[in-house]
Amino acid sequence: MKGLLIKDFKLLKSQTNFFITIFIIGILLMVMQGSPIIPISYGTLMFSMFTLSTISYDEFDNCNAFLFTLPVTRKQYVLEKYVFGILVAMIPWAVSTGISVIYQTIKNPGEDLTELLISAPVMLCFALVFLGLTLPVQLKFGADKGRMAMFGVMGVIVVIGFVIGFVLKSLGIPLEEMISNLTTMGLAGLLGAILTFCAVLWVISYSVSLKIIVKKQF
């Protein structure tokens, strides 16, 4: 698996100029909008999406057929994509969170950073949930069909969100109050809940992806 990680990081390195541009855009948006959460959400999601691009690179000219002639099992291949996804999400997330904290401290010295420190893990969770949902789709349908399938998945998620909101409203359960109450859990409690949710989703996602890649013909 180490060789697969090196391969994907080499691919990441080849896109250095693109990611530098993303980083600069995130900083500019933060300064212009005055919102330190922008580079965290923007940078984390954009970097994590590169994990899907590595699958497209692997499929180019049927490279997977050659790849699996090497001492690489399909289980190792799937596991490497998830490990790589975590790394390319968490590294830019940590860097952008540090920059945002410094920016907020300089701009508004003495201001409480609790809201920012709660929002940052939520942004990481969004990126990990996105990967957890889209990695099996990308592995199943490939680069071209995978894009359409991902739009379908995201559309279903939006519809489910509206349905949940409608049901809660019909039952007289205030959604806004539920969201605001998350802050009462404290940073440690919220982070624990987020990590638990992401871990469960990723275990399910990994199991589905493994079944897909084992059955897939190259």
Short mmCIF file of C-alpha atoms in Angstrom, two decimals:
data_model
loop_
_atom_site.label_atom_id
_atom_site.label_comp_id
_atom_site.label_asym_id
_atom_site.label_seq_id
_atom_site.Cartn_x
_atom_site.Cartn_y
_atom_site.Cartn_z
CA MET A 1 0.00 0.00 0.00
CA LYS A 2 2.95 2.30 0.57
CA GLY A 3 3.72 2.20 -3.15
CA LEU A 4 0.13 3.15 -4.00
CA LEU A 5 0.28 6.11 -1.61
CA ILE A 6 3.56 7.26 -3.17
CA LYS A 7 1.96 6.99 -6.62
CA ASP A 8 -1.04 9.11 -5.63
CA PHE A 9 1.09 11.72 -3.87
CA LYS A 10 3.23 11.94 -7.00
CA LEU A 11 0.03 12.64 -8.92
CA LEU A 12 -0.87 15.25 -6.31
CA LYS A 13 2.54 16.85 -6.71
CA SER A 14 1.99 17.13 -10.47
CA GLN A 15 -1.00 19.39 -9.73
CA THR A 16 0.96 21.73 -7.43
CA ASN A 17 0.11 24.91 -9.36
CA PHE A 18 -3.60 24.11 -9.28
CA PHE A 19 -3.62 23.59 -5.52
CA ILE A 20 -1.54 26.70 -4.90
CA THR A 21 -4.21 28.60 -6.85
CA ILE A 22 -6.93 27.06 -4.68
CA PHE A 23 -5.01 28.06 -1.55
CA ILE A 24 -4.61 31.66 -2.74
CA ILE A 25 -8.29 31.90 -3.71
CA GLY A 26 -9.30 30.62 -0.26
CA ILE A 27 -7.13 33.24 1.48
CA LEU A 28 -8.46 36.05 -0.75
CA LEU A 29 -12.06 35.02 -0.10
CA MET A 30 -11.37 34.97 3.64
CA VAL A 31 -9.92 38.49 3.57
CA MET A 32 -12.58 39.94 1.26
CA GLN A 33 -15.55 38.30 2.98
CA GLY A 34 -14.10 38.58 6.47
CA SER A 35 -15.07 34.96 7.17
CA PRO A 36 -12.31 32.67 8.51
CA ILE A 37 -14.40 29.55 7.83
CA ILE A 38 -14.21 30.02 4.02
CA PRO A 39 -10.65 28.69 3.46
CA ILE A 40 -11.41 25.73 5.74
CA SER A 41 -14.50 24.62 3.84
CA TYR A 42 -13.22 25.53 0.37
CA GLY A 43 -9.71 24.15 0.72
CA THR A 44 -10.68 20.93 2.51
CA LEU A 45 -13.36 20.00 -0.01
CA MET A 46 -11.30 20.88 -3.10
CA PHE A 47 -8.27 18.90 -1.92
CA SER A 48 -10.34 15.88 -0.89
CA MET A 49 -11.96 15.76 -4.35
CA PHE A 50 -8.53 14.94 -5.80
CA THR A 51 -8.96 11.44 -4.35
CA LEU A 52 -11.63 10.85 -6.99
CA SER A 53 -9.27 12.16 -9.67
CA THR A 54 -6.67 9.52 -8.78
CA ILE A 55 -9.25 6.83 -9.59
CA SER A 56 -9.75 8.45 -13.01
CA TYR A 57 -6.00 8.46 -13.57
CA ASP A 58 -5.86 4.76 -12.64
CA GLU A 59 -8.56 3.97 -15.20
CA PHE A 60 -6.88 5.93 -18.01
CA ASP A 61 -5.87 3.58 -20.86
CA ASN A 62 -6.98 0.65 -18.68
CA CYS A 63 -4.03 1.18 -16.31
CA ASN A 64 -5.82 -0.82 -13.61
CA ALA A 65 -5.26 -4.00 -15.62
CA PHE A 66 -1.52 -3.37 -15.41
CA LEU A 67 -1.67 -2.18 -11.80
CA PHE A 68 -3.15 -5.45 -10.56
CA THR A 69 -0.40 -7.47 -12.23
CA LEU A 70 1.87 -5.97 -9.57
CA PRO A 71 1.98 -7.35 -6.00
CA VAL A 72 -1.07 -5.25 -5.10
CA THR A 73 -4.34 -6.80 -3.94
CA ARG A 74 -7.71 -5.24 -4.61
CA LYS A 75 -8.27 -4.88 -0.88
CA GLN A 76 -5.03 -2.90 -0.58
CA TYR A 77 -6.07 -0.72 -3.51
CA VAL A 78 -9.43 0.18 -1.92
CA LEU A 79 -7.89 0.71 1.54
CA GLU A 80 -5.22 2.99 0.04
CA LYS A 81 -7.89 5.22 -1.54
CA TYR A 82 -9.57 5.71 1.82
CA VAL A 83 -6.28 6.35 3.64
CA PHE A 84 -5.24 8.78 0.91
CA GLY A 85 -8.64 10.48 1.12
CA ILE A 86 -8.25 11.01 4.87
CA LEU A 87 -4.74 12.44 4.42
CA VAL A 88 -5.60 14.86 1.60
CA ALA A 89 -8.62 16.06 3.57
CA MET A 90 -7.01 16.39 7.00
CA ILE A 91 -3.69 17.99 6.00
CA PRO A 92 -5.19 21.04 4.19
CA TRP A 93 -7.93 21.16 6.83
CA ALA A 94 -5.35 21.44 9.62
CA VAL A 95 -3.31 24.05 7.72
CA SER A 96 -6.34 26.16 6.77
CA THR A 97 -7.74 25.94 10.30
CA GLY A 98 -4.44 27.18 11.71
CA ILE A 99 -4.37 30.09 9.23
CA SER A 100 -7.99 30.97 10.03
CA VAL A 101 -7.33 30.97 13.77
CA ILE A 102 -4.31 33.25 13.29
CA TYR A 103 -6.32 35.57 11.00
CA GLN A 104 -9.21 35.77 13.44
CA THR A 105 -6.87 36.38 16.38
CA ILE A 106 -5.09 39.22 14.56
CA LYS A 107 -8.29 40.76 13.17
CA ASN A 108 -10.31 40.53 16.39
CA PRO A 109 -7.92 40.08 19.31
CA GLY A 110 -9.58 38.71 22.42
CA GLU A 111 -12.60 37.36 20.51
CA ASP A 112 -13.94 33.95 21.50
CA LEU A 113 -12.84 31.33 18.96
CA THR A 114 -15.34 28.69 20.10
CA GLU A 115 -17.62 29.10 17.07
CA LEU A 116 -14.70 28.79 14.66
CA LEU A 117 -13.28 25.75 16.47
CA ILE A 118 -16.71 24.08 16.36
CA SER A 119 -17.32 24.94 12.69
CA ALA A 120 -13.92 23.60 11.58
CA PRO A 121 -14.58 19.93 12.53
CA VAL A 122 -18.00 20.19 10.89
CA MET A 123 -16.32 21.25 7.62
CA LEU A 124 -13.96 18.28 7.87
CA CYS A 125 -16.95 16.03 8.46
CA PHE A 126 -18.62 17.37 5.29
CA ALA A 127 -15.52 16.52 3.25
CA LEU A 128 -15.26 13.02 4.74
CA VAL A 129 -18.97 12.38 4.23
CA PHE A 130 -18.63 13.55 0.62
CA LEU A 131 -15.78 11.09 0.05
CA GLY A 132 -17.58 8.30 1.87
CA LEU A 133 -20.57 8.69 -0.44
CA THR A 134 -18.73 9.28 -3.71
CA LEU A 135 -15.81 6.82 -3.56
CA PRO A 136 -18.04 3.74 -4.05
CA VAL A 137 -19.85 5.56 -6.88
CA GLN A 138 -16.58 6.45 -8.61
CA LEU A 139 -15.24 2.92 -8.27
CA LYS A 140 -18.49 1.44 -9.58
CA PHE A 141 -19.18 3.69 -12.57
CA GLY A 142 -15.78 5.11 -13.45
CA ALA A 143 -14.83 8.65 -14.43
CA ASP A 144 -17.50 9.52 -17.02
CA LYS A 145 -20.59 7.75 -15.69
CA GLY A 146 -19.38 8.43 -12.15
CA ARG A 147 -19.88 12.18 -12.57
CA MET A 148 -23.53 11.73 -13.49
CA ALA A 149 -24.01 9.19 -10.72
CA MET A 150 -22.47 11.58 -8.18
CA PHE A 151 -24.84 14.35 -9.23
CA GLY A 152 -27.65 11.85 -8.65
CA VAL A 153 -26.29 10.96 -5.20
CA MET A 154 -25.98 14.60 -4.20
CA GLY A 155 -29.51 15.26 -5.50
CA VAL A 156 -30.85 12.42 -3.37
CA ILE A 157 -29.04 13.84 -0.33
CA VAL A 158 -30.60 17.27 -0.91
CA VAL A 159 -34.07 15.71 -1.27
CA ILE A 160 -33.58 13.68 1.92
CA GLY A 161 -32.52 16.87 3.72
CA PHE A 162 -35.68 18.68 2.59
CA VAL A 163 -37.83 15.69 3.60
CA ILE A 164 -36.24 15.52 7.06
CA GLY A 165 -36.71 19.26 7.50
CA PHE A 166 -40.37 19.02 6.40
CA VAL A 167 -41.07 16.08 8.73
CA LEU A 168 -39.45 17.80 11.71
CA LYS A 169 -41.42 20.97 10.98
CA SER A 170 -44.66 18.97 10.71
CA LEU A 171 -43.94 17.37 14.09
CA GLY A 172 -43.30 20.77 15.63
CA ILE A 173 -39.61 20.08 16.22
CA PRO A 174 -37.59 23.31 15.68
CA LEU A 175 -34.61 22.38 13.47
CA GLU A 176 -32.85 25.70 14.13
CA GLU A 177 -33.01 25.11 17.87
CA MET A 178 -31.59 21.59 17.42
CA ILE A 179 -28.65 22.98 15.46
CA SER A 180 -27.98 25.76 17.95
CA ASN A 181 -28.04 23.23 20.78
CA LEU A 182 -25.05 21.49 19.23
CA THR A 183 -22.85 24.21 20.70
CA THR A 184 -23.92 23.14 24.20
CA MET A 185 -22.18 19.80 23.67
CA GLY A 186 -18.84 21.51 23.89
CA LEU A 187 -15.95 21.15 21.47
CA ALA A 188 -14.90 17.70 22.72
CA GLY A 189 -18.43 16.31 22.65
CA LEU A 190 -19.19 17.65 19.18
CA LEU A 191 -15.87 16.41 17.82
CA GLY A 192 -16.54 12.96 19.28
CA ALA A 193 -20.00 12.83 17.71
CA ILE A 194 -18.64 13.92 14.33
CA LEU A 195 -15.82 11.39 14.38
CA THR A 196 -18.21 8.59 15.37
CA PHE A 197 -20.61 9.44 12.55
CA CYS A 198 -17.80 9.64 9.98
CA ALA A 199 -16.24 6.39 11.21
CA VAL A 200 -19.53 4.49 10.86
CA LEU A 201 -20.15 5.95 7.40
CA TRP A 202 -16.62 5.11 6.25
CA VAL A 203 -16.80 1.52 7.48
CA ILE A 204 -19.99 1.04 5.45
CA SER A 205 -18.53 2.90 2.47
CA TYR A 206 -15.31 0.86 2.55
CA SER A 207 -17.25 -2.42 2.69
CA VAL A 208 -19.33 -1.40 -0.33
CA SER A 209 -16.26 -0.23 -2.28
CA LEU A 210 -14.41 -3.47 -1.54
CA LYS A 211 -17.32 -5.55 -2.87
CA ILE A 212 -17.44 -3.38 -5.99
CA ILE A 213 -13.72 -3.64 -6.79
CA VAL A 214 -13.57 -7.40 -6.08
CA LYS A 215 -16.35 -8.06 -8.61
CA LYS A 216 -15.10 -5.56 -11.19
CA GLN A 217 -13.51 -6.86 -14.37
CA PHE A 218 -10.51 -5.02 -15.87
#
